[in-house]
Amino acid sequence: MTSNPTTTMTAPTATTTRTAARRRRPVQAPRLSRAAYASTAVVAFVVLVAVWWLLTALGTVKPIFLPSPAAVAQAVLEQATNGQLWGDLGASVYRVMAGYLLAVVMALPLGVLTGALPRVEAALEPLMDFIRYMPVVAFVPLTIIWVGTGDAQKFLIIWLGTFFQLVLMVSDAVRTVPVAYQNLGATLGLSRMQILLRIVFLASAPRVWDALRICLGWAWTWVVVAELVAATTGMGYRITVGQRYLATDLIIGYVIVLGALGLIFDQIMRRAGQAIFRYERSAR
Amino acid sequence: MSVAVAQKVRIEGVTKRFGAVDALNGIDLTLGDNEFVSVVGASGCGKSTLLSIIAGLEDPTSGTVTMDGHDVLGPGRDRGVVFQQATLLPWLTARGNVEFALRGEGLSAGERRTRAQEALEQVGLAGFGDAYPSQLSGGMQQRVALARSLSYGPSVLLMDEPFGALDALTRRTMQEWLTEVWEHHRMTVMLITHDIEEAVYTSDRVVVMSPRPGRIRQEFDIDLPRPRHPEMIATPEFQHVVREILALIHQGDVD
Ligand SMILES: Nc1ncnc2c1ncn2[C@@H]1O[C@H](COP(=O)(O)OP(=O)(O)O)[C@@H](O)[C@H]1O
Ligand SMILES: [Mg+2]
């Protein structure tokens, strides 16, 4: 070892250092191409379904607890052909839309005012912060006493679960608009109301849209909660019926449909947001 | 040399306190009609506060600001302001931003559009009317902001470090360009800057402020001929004034 010193020693060291330097990984993980992203996501889904299938095919879990993917697909298909799925879907979508839109229409102006006017903020924000930590689920019995078990009760639960959060999120979005924009409006001779409507609200719109998108996701959770307790139609109602007959395949099928539905609505909101707020993306 | 110019803006005994901070203390300053005045000084010496008070965005704790003999009681369209950040509305195009400022002038949509286009031409951005702010460089955004302020014809233009966020090269171009624009359309300008050469190059007068409390230290009349051109910067006269102002500011650092 000692007989062959520097020459052989230095050469490889130099090369390894150089390769090491070249191979150093960038601090930020490189961005994936769209195709790479999509295929990775699909693989993850497929792996999950494969594991599920394996568990059922090997008989590791009894079908009564976890039916096979095929059985679940079969159950959903059956519901789709006999029309019950569409009826349930329609009822739930209608309830989500009504309750959610009611919350949006009320929360938007209130959120803007809360974000813009310190007096309104002081009056409403601590109050809403308090209310939003009251568990909505606990309101279900109360809402039934108040308005019965009809659609109004579903609207109310969805409204309770989204309105207060939305007001706070919208007011936050409004508050993050830089003061410089308000100063600009003032130097252009605009009144405070004009500054609020023509500048501040529009400047906060992209963040407000994000808040709307997130709340729509929650609305889906709340409609199912309401339907699980008291309903004669809807996705949540069908799941409770499934429980009565130990129809696990139907329950899981409906849960998956609900997930897909949430994803679809979220994607629609996302795409719409990207289209509306195209101006934010730099073309440089 | 000292021709009596009409006074446009008069600041008398203006003091501004923020709690315990003496942001401004006993400021007396006048801006002559169609005069270009720069204000320089260490950061925190109250330059922005002074501009906000003239703009009417802040009230002075004591003292008065008058414009054409009338008290300034709030912001108004007789004073245009260009902020350090361009504050363009991101959802409007360059032309849309200028048109936005022209609302309330009682113009038809067509007239607004023509006027906005003219203002963009004035700042050399005729071909960028349809671009969104996110598609423009920092220098171009600032030029749109200036076009916006010029479009509705305020008689005083207040600028708070408008080129402060730009790189040195762009800044130099913008200074030359601003001087040119001003020499064509004279108006009363107050320019805040931390770039002494920018102040001397653009201005008829440079006001040096000192911090804690914010005071006016000294004023320098700049007697360089107009139109100004970049070669002047290298001349001994120019550099002499720059050194004098720098010395004054650094002296303030020591004591
Ligand atoms: N809204 C404010 N509230 C409290 N202090 C302020 C406010 N605006 C400015 N100041 C203080 O006043 C002093 C002058 O500020 P400013 O006018 O921004 O200085 P400059 O523009 O020369 O850097 C600073 O000490 C700053 O911290
Ligand atoms: Mg400043």
XYZ file of C-alpha atoms and ligand atoms in Angstrom:
567
model
C 0.000 0.000 0.000
C 2.714 2.426 0.916
C 4.789 1.505 -2.153
C 2.382 3.192 -4.509
C 1.771 6.596 -3.063
C 0.569 9.871 -4.539
C 0.009 9.201 -8.244
C -2.764 6.628 -7.945
C -4.141 8.247 -4.860
C -4.638 11.740 -6.191
C -6.157 10.932 -9.543
C -9.262 9.075 -8.328
C -9.760 11.531 -5.469
C -9.833 14.398 -7.917
C -12.364 12.636 -10.117
C -14.617 11.669 -7.254
C -14.663 15.193 -5.919
C -15.534 16.503 -9.318
C -18.331 14.003 -9.865
C -19.547 14.630 -6.340
C -19.674 18.344 -7.075
C -21.554 17.751 -10.277
C -23.965 15.356 -8.652
C -24.869 17.606 -5.779
C -28.641 17.770 -5.721
C -30.325 21.120 -6.103
C -31.733 22.553 -2.886
C -35.210 22.639 -4.356
C -36.610 19.382 -5.669
C -36.963 19.746 -9.457
C -40.473 20.384 -10.755
C -42.235 17.507 -12.473
C -43.613 17.762 -15.951
C -47.399 17.527 -16.228
C -47.191 14.031 -17.635
C -44.843 12.835 -14.893
C -47.099 14.366 -12.258
C -50.246 12.795 -13.685
C -48.718 9.347 -14.127
C -47.336 9.367 -10.565
C -50.754 10.298 -9.227
C -52.443 7.554 -11.249
C -49.930 4.979 -10.032
C -50.670 5.928 -6.425
C -54.398 5.364 -7.033
C -53.784 2.054 -8.764
C -51.531 0.855 -5.932
C -54.211 1.670 -3.387
C -56.875 -0.238 -5.314
C -54.468 -3.141 -5.857
C -53.754 -3.430 -2.134
C -57.487 -3.301 -1.474
C -58.147 -5.997 -4.042
C -55.337 -8.165 -2.661
C -56.698 -7.936 0.877
C -60.115 -9.120 -0.280
C -58.884 -11.724 -2.785
C -56.644 -13.366 -0.192
C -59.530 -13.399 2.255
C -57.512 -11.408 4.809
C -60.583 -9.285 5.534
C -64.124 -10.608 5.471
C -66.328 -9.182 2.657
C -68.830 -7.991 5.222
C -66.176 -5.548 6.504
C -64.395 -4.846 3.263
C -65.987 -6.036 0.022
C -63.855 -6.379 -3.100
C -63.465 -3.445 -5.512
C -65.575 -5.363 -8.015
C -68.405 -5.803 -5.515
C -68.348 -2.096 -4.706
C -68.397 -1.168 -8.382
C -71.269 -3.604 -8.835
C -73.243 -1.990 -6.015
C -72.740 1.510 -7.380
C -73.668 0.356 -10.872
C -76.850 -1.185 -9.551
C -77.801 2.053 -7.817
C -77.042 3.957 -11.000
C -79.201 1.728 -13.174
C -82.153 1.638 -10.816
C -81.951 5.446 -10.599
C -81.487 5.695 -6.850
C -77.930 7.048 -7.154
C -79.091 9.955 -9.306
C -81.918 10.788 -6.955
C -79.549 10.758 -3.988
C -76.938 12.766 -5.834
C -79.477 15.337 -6.974
C -80.830 15.814 -3.482
C -77.370 16.271 -1.983
C -76.070 18.578 -4.718
C -79.162 20.728 -4.383
C -78.720 21.002 -0.603
C -75.023 21.772 -0.857
C -75.578 24.454 -3.465
C -78.440 26.133 -1.612
C -76.762 26.133 1.797
C -73.380 27.094 0.417
C -74.616 29.897 -1.831
C -76.643 31.290 1.043
C -73.489 31.371 3.164
C -71.460 32.946 0.336
C -73.989 35.662 -0.407
C -74.127 36.621 3.241
C -70.432 36.202 4.064
C -69.016 38.215 1.166
C -70.310 41.669 2.117
C -69.897 41.003 5.811
C -66.348 39.734 5.340
C -65.400 42.752 3.257
C -66.807 45.129 5.852
C -65.126 43.222 8.680
C -61.806 43.392 6.858
C -62.115 47.063 5.994
C -63.731 48.693 9.011
C -62.095 48.300 12.444
C -65.390 48.938 14.217
C -67.139 46.125 12.381
C -64.096 43.941 12.938
C -64.200 44.563 16.682
C -67.922 43.845 16.775
C -67.885 40.680 14.700
C -64.537 38.974 14.627
C -64.152 37.844 18.236
C -67.787 36.748 18.144
C -67.370 34.734 14.961
C -64.092 33.276 16.161
C -66.003 32.011 19.175
C -68.936 30.617 17.215
C -66.818 28.831 14.655
C -65.211 26.750 17.390
C -68.593 25.447 18.465
C -68.831 22.014 16.840
C -71.366 22.149 14.034
C -72.260 18.501 14.605
C -73.583 19.437 18.011
C -76.032 21.783 16.321
C -77.726 18.953 14.413
C -80.255 18.102 17.164
C -80.912 21.783 17.739
C -81.508 22.489 14.058
C -83.978 19.599 13.915
C -85.904 21.114 16.805
C -85.769 24.508 15.127
C -86.729 23.733 11.541
C -87.580 20.027 11.373
C -85.954 17.413 9.204
C -86.580 18.892 5.773
C -84.199 20.569 3.367
C -84.133 23.728 5.478
C -82.335 21.830 8.212
C -79.644 20.691 5.735
C -79.205 24.243 4.481
C -78.871 25.437 8.043
C -76.180 22.894 8.931
C -74.193 23.721 5.796
C -74.624 27.409 6.478
C -73.467 27.016 10.077
C -70.440 25.068 8.943
C -69.299 27.534 6.292
C -70.661 31.023 6.954
C -68.559 31.953 9.982
C -65.382 30.514 8.516
C -66.007 32.346 5.260
C -66.522 35.706 6.921
C -63.195 35.338 8.703
C -61.356 34.160 5.595
C -62.776 36.946 3.429
C -61.920 39.588 6.006
C -58.383 38.206 6.192
C -58.095 38.378 2.412
C -59.278 41.987 2.443
C -56.830 42.913 5.165
C -53.829 41.631 3.233
C -54.414 44.178 0.447
C -51.528 46.656 0.811
C -52.413 50.092 2.213
C -50.664 51.580 -0.820
C -53.716 50.593 -2.918
C -56.001 52.565 -0.643
C -53.665 55.542 -0.801
C -53.735 55.294 -4.572
C -57.523 55.398 -4.555
C -57.521 58.386 -2.213
C -55.109 60.357 -4.400
C -57.355 59.610 -7.385
C -60.160 61.283 -5.478
C -62.225 58.152 -4.770
C -64.494 57.959 -1.741
C -63.889 55.303 0.904
C -66.752 53.217 -0.435
C -65.411 53.472 -3.987
C -61.940 52.482 -2.778
C -63.434 49.489 -1.005
C -65.494 48.288 -3.960
C -63.370 49.236 -6.959
C -59.937 48.556 -5.516
C -59.717 46.653 -2.242
C -62.373 44.038 -2.954
C -61.098 43.333 -6.454
C -57.516 43.191 -5.189
C -58.516 40.587 -2.618
C -60.580 38.566 -5.118
C -58.022 35.817 -5.847
C -57.669 35.035 -2.148
C -61.418 35.276 -1.632
C -61.878 32.758 -4.417
C -59.514 30.354 -2.644
C -61.608 30.726 0.495
C -64.778 29.955 -1.489
C -63.170 26.856 -2.947
C -62.046 25.532 0.432
C -65.462 26.174 1.972
C -67.234 24.333 -0.812
C -65.255 21.253 0.193
C -66.473 21.618 3.759
C -70.054 22.054 2.593
C -69.919 18.524 1.205
C -68.921 17.160 4.581
C -71.727 19.008 6.327
C -74.479 17.868 3.976
C -73.566 14.245 4.582
C -73.460 14.813 8.343
C -76.935 16.312 8.207
C -78.284 13.524 5.987
C -76.843 10.795 8.193
C -78.949 11.959 11.088
C -82.281 12.887 9.582
C -83.222 12.521 5.942
C -85.259 10.465 3.520
C -83.076 11.127 0.464
C -79.498 12.045 -0.277
C -76.095 10.434 -0.207
C -75.840 10.438 3.585
C -79.293 8.924 3.967
C -78.453 6.050 1.593
C -75.340 5.322 3.633
C -77.393 4.939 6.823
C -79.720 2.599 4.968
C -76.692 0.618 3.862
C -75.605 0.344 7.467
C -78.969 -1.122 8.445
C -78.597 -3.928 5.898
C -74.848 -4.326 6.405
C -74.442 -3.319 2.741
C -70.781 -2.403 3.089
C -70.311 -2.445 -0.680
C -72.939 0.256 -1.103
C -71.539 2.367 1.764
C -68.008 2.279 0.380
C -69.297 2.945 -3.115
C -71.172 6.021 -1.971
C -68.194 7.274 0.018
C -66.053 6.978 -3.095
C -68.657 8.782 -5.200
C -68.722 11.553 -2.596
C -64.953 11.838 -2.745
C -65.003 11.987 -6.540
C -67.738 14.597 -6.441
C -65.774 16.789 -4.033
C -62.738 16.462 -6.254
C -64.714 17.408 -9.350
C -66.204 20.500 -7.731
C -62.784 21.495 -6.420
C -61.254 21.119 -9.865
C -64.029 23.185 -11.440
C -63.411 25.964 -8.920
C -59.659 25.732 -9.445
C -59.926 25.926 -13.236
C -62.435 28.744 -13.060
C -60.125 30.627 -10.687
C -57.188 30.168 -13.021
C -59.273 31.515 -15.886
C -60.679 34.484 -13.985
C -57.378 35.473 -12.377
C -55.257 34.815 -15.446
C -53.815 38.317 -15.077
C -51.834 37.251 -12.026
C -49.613 34.943 -14.019
C -46.562 36.631 -15.393
C -45.788 35.962 -19.032
C -42.202 37.116 -18.627
C -30.576 84.317 -11.288
C -33.246 84.248 -8.595
C -36.321 85.188 -10.545
C -39.272 85.361 -8.188
C -41.305 82.293 -9.136
C -44.928 81.919 -8.185
C -45.362 79.668 -5.176
C -47.330 76.516 -5.796
C -47.097 74.613 -2.519
C -46.227 76.189 0.785
C -45.317 74.172 3.869
C -45.128 76.166 7.069
C -44.004 74.948 10.477
C -45.072 71.381 9.777
C -44.492 68.930 12.603
C -45.475 65.281 12.685
C -45.257 62.982 15.665
C -45.915 59.255 15.677
C -46.229 58.544 19.383
C -42.767 59.259 20.727
C -41.190 59.588 17.272
C -40.562 63.103 16.004
C -40.903 62.283 12.308
C -40.926 65.930 11.232
C -40.028 69.010 13.213
C -40.626 72.554 12.019
C -40.539 72.037 8.269
C -40.714 75.181 6.124
C -40.534 74.593 2.415
C -42.044 75.985 -0.737
C -42.383 74.392 -4.119
C -42.373 76.978 -6.907
C -44.736 76.834 -9.860
C -43.271 74.398 -12.413
C -40.262 73.814 -10.217
C -38.567 70.398 -9.929
C -37.487 69.840 -6.326
C -35.762 66.754 -4.963
C -35.646 65.724 -1.330
C -32.744 63.594 -0.115
C -31.662 62.380 3.297
C -30.904 59.299 5.360
C -33.695 56.771 5.604
C -36.076 57.533 8.452
C -35.605 61.295 8.272
C -39.255 61.847 7.367
C -39.197 62.223 3.588
C -42.150 59.912 2.986
C -44.048 61.463 5.854
C -43.558 64.906 4.336
C -44.795 63.664 0.962
C -47.840 62.003 2.554
C -48.726 65.248 4.285
C -48.489 67.237 1.044
C -50.530 64.530 -0.685
C -53.119 64.856 2.061
C -52.808 61.191 3.049
C -51.585 62.175 6.528
C -52.451 65.178 8.661
C -49.615 67.180 10.188
C -49.532 67.274 13.985
C -49.101 71.028 13.665
C -48.348 73.511 10.898
C -50.040 74.068 7.560
C -49.747 73.060 3.939
C -51.309 75.297 1.318
C -51.576 74.861 -2.398
C -52.332 77.892 -4.563
C -53.165 79.652 -1.316
C -55.741 77.083 -0.178
C -55.275 74.762 2.782
C -54.637 71.130 1.909
C -57.303 69.216 3.811
C -57.043 65.803 2.200
C -55.959 63.970 -0.936
C -57.149 65.265 -4.287
C -56.722 65.065 -8.017
C -54.750 68.314 -8.122
C -51.794 66.319 -6.730
C -50.643 63.153 -8.456
C -48.629 60.630 -6.461
C -46.210 57.994 -7.718
C -45.321 55.497 -5.021
C -42.174 53.415 -4.664
C -44.109 50.330 -5.714
C -45.988 50.973 -8.935
C -49.335 50.011 -7.280
C -50.845 49.123 -10.639
C -54.119 47.267 -10.323
C -53.126 43.756 -11.441
C -56.506 42.897 -12.971
C -56.370 45.836 -15.375
C -54.144 46.195 -18.424
C -51.672 49.072 -18.674
C -54.290 51.074 -20.568
C -56.982 49.959 -18.151
C -54.933 51.291 -15.265
C -54.665 54.699 -16.885
C -58.360 54.665 -17.811
C -59.142 53.833 -14.200
C -57.567 57.147 -13.162
C -59.577 58.971 -15.834
C -62.932 57.845 -14.472
C -64.716 60.776 -12.936
C -63.328 63.198 -15.510
C -66.693 63.118 -17.271
C -65.254 61.528 -20.388
C -66.921 59.024 -22.668
C -65.391 55.561 -22.809
C -63.895 56.396 -26.199
C -62.336 59.633 -24.972
C -60.944 57.853 -21.934
C -59.344 55.301 -24.157
C -57.789 57.940 -26.399
C -56.471 59.914 -23.452
C -55.037 56.775 -21.862
C -53.344 55.818 -25.089
C -51.832 59.299 -25.344
C -50.523 59.080 -21.796
C -48.926 55.710 -22.567
C -47.337 57.169 -25.688
C -45.959 59.961 -23.555
C -44.064 57.442 -21.441
C -42.951 55.403 -24.438
C -45.291 52.469 -23.905
C -47.683 52.969 -26.819
C -47.384 49.300 -27.790
C -48.023 47.919 -24.309
C -51.571 49.087 -23.678
C -52.945 45.545 -23.614
C -50.241 44.099 -21.353
C -51.071 43.215 -17.762
C -48.787 44.556 -15.029
C -47.455 41.040 -14.359
C -46.179 41.009 -17.929
C -44.211 44.257 -17.572
C -40.754 44.839 -16.095
C -40.389 46.950 -12.958
C -39.276 49.963 -14.973
C -42.215 49.666 -17.359
C -44.645 49.316 -14.465
C -43.303 52.506 -12.953
C -43.715 54.271 -16.293
C -47.348 53.141 -16.470
C -47.799 54.513 -12.956
C -46.363 57.815 -14.133
C -48.602 57.797 -17.215
C -51.529 57.229 -14.880
C -50.551 60.231 -12.771
C -49.940 62.459 -15.778
C -53.146 61.432 -17.567
C -55.568 63.469 -15.495
C -53.348 66.547 -15.370
C -52.560 67.241 -11.716
C -50.614 70.470 -11.262
C -48.271 68.931 -8.695
C -46.561 65.558 -9.027
C -45.249 63.882 -5.874
C -42.897 60.933 -6.285
C -41.595 58.770 -3.439
C -38.436 56.950 -4.539
C -40.126 55.890 -7.781
C -36.973 54.208 -9.100
C -35.774 52.867 -5.763
C -36.738 49.285 -6.548
C -35.098 49.240 -9.984
C -31.614 48.024 -10.874
C -28.907 50.661 -11.316
C -28.901 50.570 -15.112
C -32.671 50.866 -15.498
C -32.682 53.564 -12.872
C -30.219 55.675 -14.859
C -32.341 55.332 -18.006
C -35.465 56.269 -16.081
C -33.819 59.371 -14.620
C -32.828 60.642 -18.040
C -36.219 59.826 -19.408
C -38.084 61.499 -16.520
C -36.014 64.652 -16.972
C -36.862 64.701 -20.662
C -40.566 64.232 -20.027
C -40.546 66.985 -17.434
C -38.647 69.399 -19.661
C -41.429 68.911 -22.241
C -44.398 69.175 -19.881
C -43.286 71.441 -17.077
C -45.136 71.011 -13.833
C -44.399 71.238 -10.127
C -42.566 68.109 -9.006
C -41.334 66.876 -5.673
C -39.110 63.828 -6.050
C -37.890 61.854 -3.058
C -34.777 59.834 -3.718
C -31.754 58.371 -1.986
C -29.702 58.722 -5.154
C -27.860 62.065 -4.994
C -26.926 62.035 -8.677
C -30.563 61.437 -9.546
C -31.541 64.417 -7.403
C -28.973 66.759 -8.943
C -29.556 65.559 -12.509
C -33.317 65.991 -12.461
C -33.811 69.015 -10.220
C -33.825 72.794 -10.024
C -33.334 72.527 -6.277
C -32.245 69.781 -3.895
C -33.467 69.775 -0.311
C -31.342 67.850 2.197
C -33.095 66.531 5.294
C -31.582 65.213 8.519
C -33.090 62.656 10.903
C -34.243 62.582 14.538
C -36.079 64.872 14.447
C -36.756 65.217 10.717
C -35.579 68.667 9.686
C -34.486 70.475 6.570
C -30.740 70.754 6.742
C -29.935 72.781 3.663
C -31.196 73.570 0.172
C -29.060 73.601 -2.963
C -30.015 75.494 -6.111
C -28.863 73.503 -9.121
C -27.783 75.952 -11.796
C -26.959 73.409 -14.492
C -28.426 74.422 -17.864
C -31.464 72.710 -19.368
C -32.072 70.532 -21.203
C -29.972 68.246 -19.101
C -28.055 65.457 -20.740
C -26.078 62.497 -19.353
C -22.655 63.938 -20.210
C -23.217 66.594 -17.553
C -22.890 64.013 -14.805
C -19.144 63.712 -15.400
C -18.517 67.478 -15.280
C -16.700 68.998 -12.263
C -19.610 71.348 -11.513
C -22.019 68.425 -11.261
C -19.721 66.279 -9.167
C -18.909 69.233 -6.926
C -22.560 69.626 -5.912
C -22.935 65.879 -5.453
C -19.907 65.806 -3.127
C -21.172 68.775 -1.152
C -24.543 67.103 -0.569
C -22.934 63.770 0.304
C -20.622 65.472 2.797
C -23.609 67.122 4.435
C -25.489 63.829 4.740
C -22.455 61.990 6.142
C -21.791 64.797 8.578
C -25.287 64.127 9.849
C -24.335 60.464 10.380
C -21.436 61.418 12.630
C -23.203 63.797 14.991
N -47.375 55.325 10.379
C -46.295 55.449 11.174
N -46.380 55.078 12.474
C -45.307 55.218 13.296
N -44.116 55.704 12.932
C -43.972 56.084 11.652
C -45.044 55.971 10.708
N -44.621 56.419 9.505
C -43.327 56.804 9.699
N -42.946 56.599 10.970
C -41.629 56.926 11.549
O -41.330 58.240 11.196
C -39.982 58.372 10.808
C -39.897 58.918 9.399
O -40.366 57.934 8.489
P -40.416 58.156 6.919
O -41.154 59.389 6.632
O -40.916 56.895 6.302
O -38.861 58.351 6.573
P -38.129 58.233 5.152
O -39.135 58.205 4.074
O -37.246 59.444 5.104
O -37.306 57.006 5.202
C -39.363 57.001 10.963
O -38.694 56.959 12.221
C -40.530 56.092 10.937
O -40.271 54.946 11.704
Mg -39.519 56.691 2.612
